[in-house]
mmCIF file of C-alpha atoms in Angstrom:
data_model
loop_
_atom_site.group_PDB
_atom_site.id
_atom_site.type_symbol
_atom_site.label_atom_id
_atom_site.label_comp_id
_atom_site.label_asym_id
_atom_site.label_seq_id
_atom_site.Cartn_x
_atom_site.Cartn_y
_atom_site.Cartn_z
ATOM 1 C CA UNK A 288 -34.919 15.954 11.462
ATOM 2 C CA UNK A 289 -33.832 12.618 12.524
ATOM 3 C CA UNK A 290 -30.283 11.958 13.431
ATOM 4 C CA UNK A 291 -29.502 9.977 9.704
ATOM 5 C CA UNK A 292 -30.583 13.034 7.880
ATOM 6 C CA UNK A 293 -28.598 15.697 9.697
ATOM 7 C CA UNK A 294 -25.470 13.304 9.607
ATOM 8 C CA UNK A 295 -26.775 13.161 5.352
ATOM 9 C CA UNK A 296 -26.536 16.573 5.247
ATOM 10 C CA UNK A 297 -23.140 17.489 7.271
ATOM 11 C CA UNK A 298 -21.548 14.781 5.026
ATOM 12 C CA UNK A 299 -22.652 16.612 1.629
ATOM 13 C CA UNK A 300 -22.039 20.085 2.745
ATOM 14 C CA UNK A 301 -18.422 18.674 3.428
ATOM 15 C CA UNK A 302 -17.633 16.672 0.395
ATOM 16 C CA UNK A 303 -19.479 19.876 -1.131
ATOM 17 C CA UNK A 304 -16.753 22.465 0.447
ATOM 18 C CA UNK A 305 -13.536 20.098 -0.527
ATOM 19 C CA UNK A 306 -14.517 19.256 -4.033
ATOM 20 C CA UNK A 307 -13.973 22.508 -5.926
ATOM 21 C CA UNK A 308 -10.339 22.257 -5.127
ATOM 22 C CA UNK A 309 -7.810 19.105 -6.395
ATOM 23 C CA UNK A 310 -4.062 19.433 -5.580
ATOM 24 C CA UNK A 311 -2.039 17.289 -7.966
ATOM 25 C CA UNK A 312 1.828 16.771 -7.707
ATOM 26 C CA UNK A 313 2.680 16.589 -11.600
ATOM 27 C CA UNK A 314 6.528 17.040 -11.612
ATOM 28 C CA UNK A 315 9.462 16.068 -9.234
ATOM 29 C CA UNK A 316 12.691 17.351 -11.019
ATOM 30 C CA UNK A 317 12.769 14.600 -13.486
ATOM 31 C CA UNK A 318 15.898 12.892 -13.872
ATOM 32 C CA UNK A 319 16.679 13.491 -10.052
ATOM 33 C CA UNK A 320 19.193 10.963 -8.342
ATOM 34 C CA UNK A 321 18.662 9.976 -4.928
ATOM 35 C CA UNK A 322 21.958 11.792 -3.369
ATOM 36 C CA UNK A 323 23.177 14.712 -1.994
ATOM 37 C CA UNK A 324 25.608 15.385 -4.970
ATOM 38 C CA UNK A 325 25.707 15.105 -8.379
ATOM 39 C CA UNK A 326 28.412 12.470 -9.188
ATOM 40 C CA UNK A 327 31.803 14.075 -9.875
ATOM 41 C CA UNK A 328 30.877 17.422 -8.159
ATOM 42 C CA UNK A 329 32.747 17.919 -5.239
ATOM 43 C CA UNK A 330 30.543 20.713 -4.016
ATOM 44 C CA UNK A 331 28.773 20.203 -1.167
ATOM 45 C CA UNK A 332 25.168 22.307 -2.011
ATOM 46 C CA UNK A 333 22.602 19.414 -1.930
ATOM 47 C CA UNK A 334 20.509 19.102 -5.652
ATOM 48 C CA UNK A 335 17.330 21.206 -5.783
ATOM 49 C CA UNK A 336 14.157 19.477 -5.531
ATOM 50 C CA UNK A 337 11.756 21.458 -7.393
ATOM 51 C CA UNK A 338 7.835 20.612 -7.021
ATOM 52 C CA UNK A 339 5.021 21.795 -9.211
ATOM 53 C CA UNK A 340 1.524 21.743 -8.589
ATOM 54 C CA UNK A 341 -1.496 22.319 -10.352
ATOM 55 C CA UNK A 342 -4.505 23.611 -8.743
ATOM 56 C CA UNK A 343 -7.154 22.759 -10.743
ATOM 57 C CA UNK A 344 -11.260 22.369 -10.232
ATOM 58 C CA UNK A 345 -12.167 19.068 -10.057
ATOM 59 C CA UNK A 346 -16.246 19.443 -10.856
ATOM 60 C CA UNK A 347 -17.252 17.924 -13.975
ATOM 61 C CA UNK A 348 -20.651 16.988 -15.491
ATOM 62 C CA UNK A 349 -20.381 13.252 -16.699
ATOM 63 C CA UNK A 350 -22.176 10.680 -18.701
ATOM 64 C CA UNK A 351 -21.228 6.821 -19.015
ATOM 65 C CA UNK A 352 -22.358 3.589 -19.664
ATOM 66 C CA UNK A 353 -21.159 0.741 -17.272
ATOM 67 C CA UNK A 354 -22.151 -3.331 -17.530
ATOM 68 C CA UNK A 355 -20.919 -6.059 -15.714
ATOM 69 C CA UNK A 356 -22.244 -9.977 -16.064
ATOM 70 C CA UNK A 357 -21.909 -12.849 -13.641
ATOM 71 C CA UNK A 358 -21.006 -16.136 -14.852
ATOM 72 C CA UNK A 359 -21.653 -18.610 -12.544
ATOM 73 C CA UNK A 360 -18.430 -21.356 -13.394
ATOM 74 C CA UNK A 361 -19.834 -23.715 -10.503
ATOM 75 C CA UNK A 362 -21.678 -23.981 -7.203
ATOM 76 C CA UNK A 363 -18.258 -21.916 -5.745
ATOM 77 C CA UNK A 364 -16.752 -20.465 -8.153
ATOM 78 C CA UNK A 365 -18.105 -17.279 -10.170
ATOM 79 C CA UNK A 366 -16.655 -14.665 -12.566
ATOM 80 C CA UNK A 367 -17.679 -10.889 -12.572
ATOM 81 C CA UNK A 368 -16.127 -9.228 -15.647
ATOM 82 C CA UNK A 369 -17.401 -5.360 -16.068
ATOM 83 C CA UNK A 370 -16.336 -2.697 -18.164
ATOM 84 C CA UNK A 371 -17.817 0.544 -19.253
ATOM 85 C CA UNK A 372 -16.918 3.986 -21.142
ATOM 86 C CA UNK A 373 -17.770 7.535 -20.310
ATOM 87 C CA UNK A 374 -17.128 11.251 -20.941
ATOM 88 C CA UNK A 375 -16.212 14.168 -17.898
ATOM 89 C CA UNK A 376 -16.564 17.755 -18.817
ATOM 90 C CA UNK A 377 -15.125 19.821 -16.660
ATOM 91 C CA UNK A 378 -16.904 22.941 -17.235
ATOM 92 C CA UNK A 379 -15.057 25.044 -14.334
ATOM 93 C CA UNK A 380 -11.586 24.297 -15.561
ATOM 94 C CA UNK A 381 -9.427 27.591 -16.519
ATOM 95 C CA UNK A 382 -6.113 26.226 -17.386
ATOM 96 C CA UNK A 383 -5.217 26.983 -21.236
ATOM 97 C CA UNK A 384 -5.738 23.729 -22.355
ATOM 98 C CA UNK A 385 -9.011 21.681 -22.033
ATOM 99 C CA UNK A 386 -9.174 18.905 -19.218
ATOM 100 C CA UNK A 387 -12.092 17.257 -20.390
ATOM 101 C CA UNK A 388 -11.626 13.178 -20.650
ATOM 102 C CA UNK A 389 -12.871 9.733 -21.834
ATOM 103 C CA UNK A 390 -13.065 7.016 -19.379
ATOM 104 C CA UNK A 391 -12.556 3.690 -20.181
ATOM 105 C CA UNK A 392 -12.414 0.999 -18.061
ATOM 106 C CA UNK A 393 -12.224 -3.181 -17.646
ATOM 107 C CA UNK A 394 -12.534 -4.730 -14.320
ATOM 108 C CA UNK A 395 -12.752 -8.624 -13.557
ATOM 109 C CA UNK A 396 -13.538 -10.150 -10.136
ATOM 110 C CA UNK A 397 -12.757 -14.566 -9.401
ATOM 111 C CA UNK A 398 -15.062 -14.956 -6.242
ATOM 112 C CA UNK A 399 -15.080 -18.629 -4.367
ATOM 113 C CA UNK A 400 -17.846 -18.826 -1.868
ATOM 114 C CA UNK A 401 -15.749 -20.493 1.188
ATOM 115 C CA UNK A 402 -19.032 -20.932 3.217
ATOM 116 C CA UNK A 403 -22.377 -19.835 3.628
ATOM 117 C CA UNK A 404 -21.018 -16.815 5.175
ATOM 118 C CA UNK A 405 -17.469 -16.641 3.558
ATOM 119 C CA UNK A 406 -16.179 -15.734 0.051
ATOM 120 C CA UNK A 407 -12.976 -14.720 -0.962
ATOM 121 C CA UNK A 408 -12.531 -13.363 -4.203
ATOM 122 C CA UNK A 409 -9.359 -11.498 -6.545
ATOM 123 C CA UNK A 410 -10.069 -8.387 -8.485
ATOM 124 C CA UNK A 411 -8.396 -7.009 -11.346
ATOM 125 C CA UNK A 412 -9.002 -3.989 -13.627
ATOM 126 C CA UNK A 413 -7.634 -0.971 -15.733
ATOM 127 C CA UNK A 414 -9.025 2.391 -15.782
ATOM 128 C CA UNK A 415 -7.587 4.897 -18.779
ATOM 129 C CA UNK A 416 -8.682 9.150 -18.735
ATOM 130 C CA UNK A 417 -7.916 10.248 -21.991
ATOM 131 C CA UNK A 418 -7.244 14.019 -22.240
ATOM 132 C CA UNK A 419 -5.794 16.630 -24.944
ATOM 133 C CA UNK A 420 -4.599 17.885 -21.324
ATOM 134 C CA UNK A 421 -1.070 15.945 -20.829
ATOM 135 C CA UNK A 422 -0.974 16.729 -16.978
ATOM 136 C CA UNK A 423 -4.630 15.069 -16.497
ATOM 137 C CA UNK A 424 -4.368 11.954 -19.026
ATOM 138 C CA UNK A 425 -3.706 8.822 -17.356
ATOM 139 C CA UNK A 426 -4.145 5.704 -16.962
ATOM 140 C CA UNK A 427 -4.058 3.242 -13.389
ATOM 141 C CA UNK A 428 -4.528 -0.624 -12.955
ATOM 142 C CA UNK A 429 -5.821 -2.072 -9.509
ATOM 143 C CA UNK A 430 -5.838 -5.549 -8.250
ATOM 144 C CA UNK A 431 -6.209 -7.061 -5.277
ATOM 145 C CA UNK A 432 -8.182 -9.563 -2.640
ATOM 146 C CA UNK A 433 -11.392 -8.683 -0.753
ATOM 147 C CA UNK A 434 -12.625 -10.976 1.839
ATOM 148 C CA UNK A 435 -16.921 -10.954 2.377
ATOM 149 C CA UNK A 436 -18.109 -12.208 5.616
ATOM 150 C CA UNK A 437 -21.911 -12.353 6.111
ATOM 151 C CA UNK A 438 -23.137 -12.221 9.601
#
């Protein structure tokens, strides 16, 4: 083998050895104030932190259906907006209740073409994971710039 292959394969076998495993943080002692002491206690033990985690198997077998279309506005200015839908089952999972989880999701991206070589462009989205599982289901919106530069 050629040098690309063998760096192929070390790069599989190690995303293949870290996958099984997912650490997630899912409680920090809700209701916590940032202090010391509880107000009006005049003891001086400091307020136990306590930190659950949930070790969990992050394989799944998936399916979805993604689209995206670009509008062209003018010779500058274009409009990306994608969205798409999906189902993870994740067949490995032993907690007692099932993980498994819709995806949904609905991206945008405004791209100006500075230059030949330039574009700038602002991206926006909102990805939701539906699961009967209340520690899994959740939701997370992105945005942010990205800056192409063709060379």
């Amino acid at each position: 083998g050629s040098v690309a292959t063998e760096r192929r394969l070390l790069a599989r076998t190690f995303s293949l050895l870290l996958a099984p495993i997912v650490f997630r943080v899912v409680s920090i002692n809700k209701g916590f104030q940032p202090m010391f002491r509880q107000k009006g206690s005049t003891s001086n033990q400091p307020i136990r932190r306590v930190l659950i985690i949930v070790i969990a198997q992050f394989r799944y077998r998936a399916a979805c259906v993604f689209t995206d279309m670009t509008f062209k506005m003018s010779q500058r200015w274009s409009f990306v907006p994608s969205a798409g839908t999906g189902y993870r089952d994740y067949y490995d999972f032993t907690g007692p209740i099932n993980r498994n989880e819709l995806t949904y999701r609905i991206h945008g991206k405004l791209k100006f073409q500075m230059t030949q070589q330039i574009a700038l462009a602002g991206i926006a989205g909102h990805d939701r994971f539906v699961s009967d599982n209340d520690d899994f289901d959740a939701q997370r919106t992105q945005s942010g710039l990205i800056t192409t530069i063709v060379y």
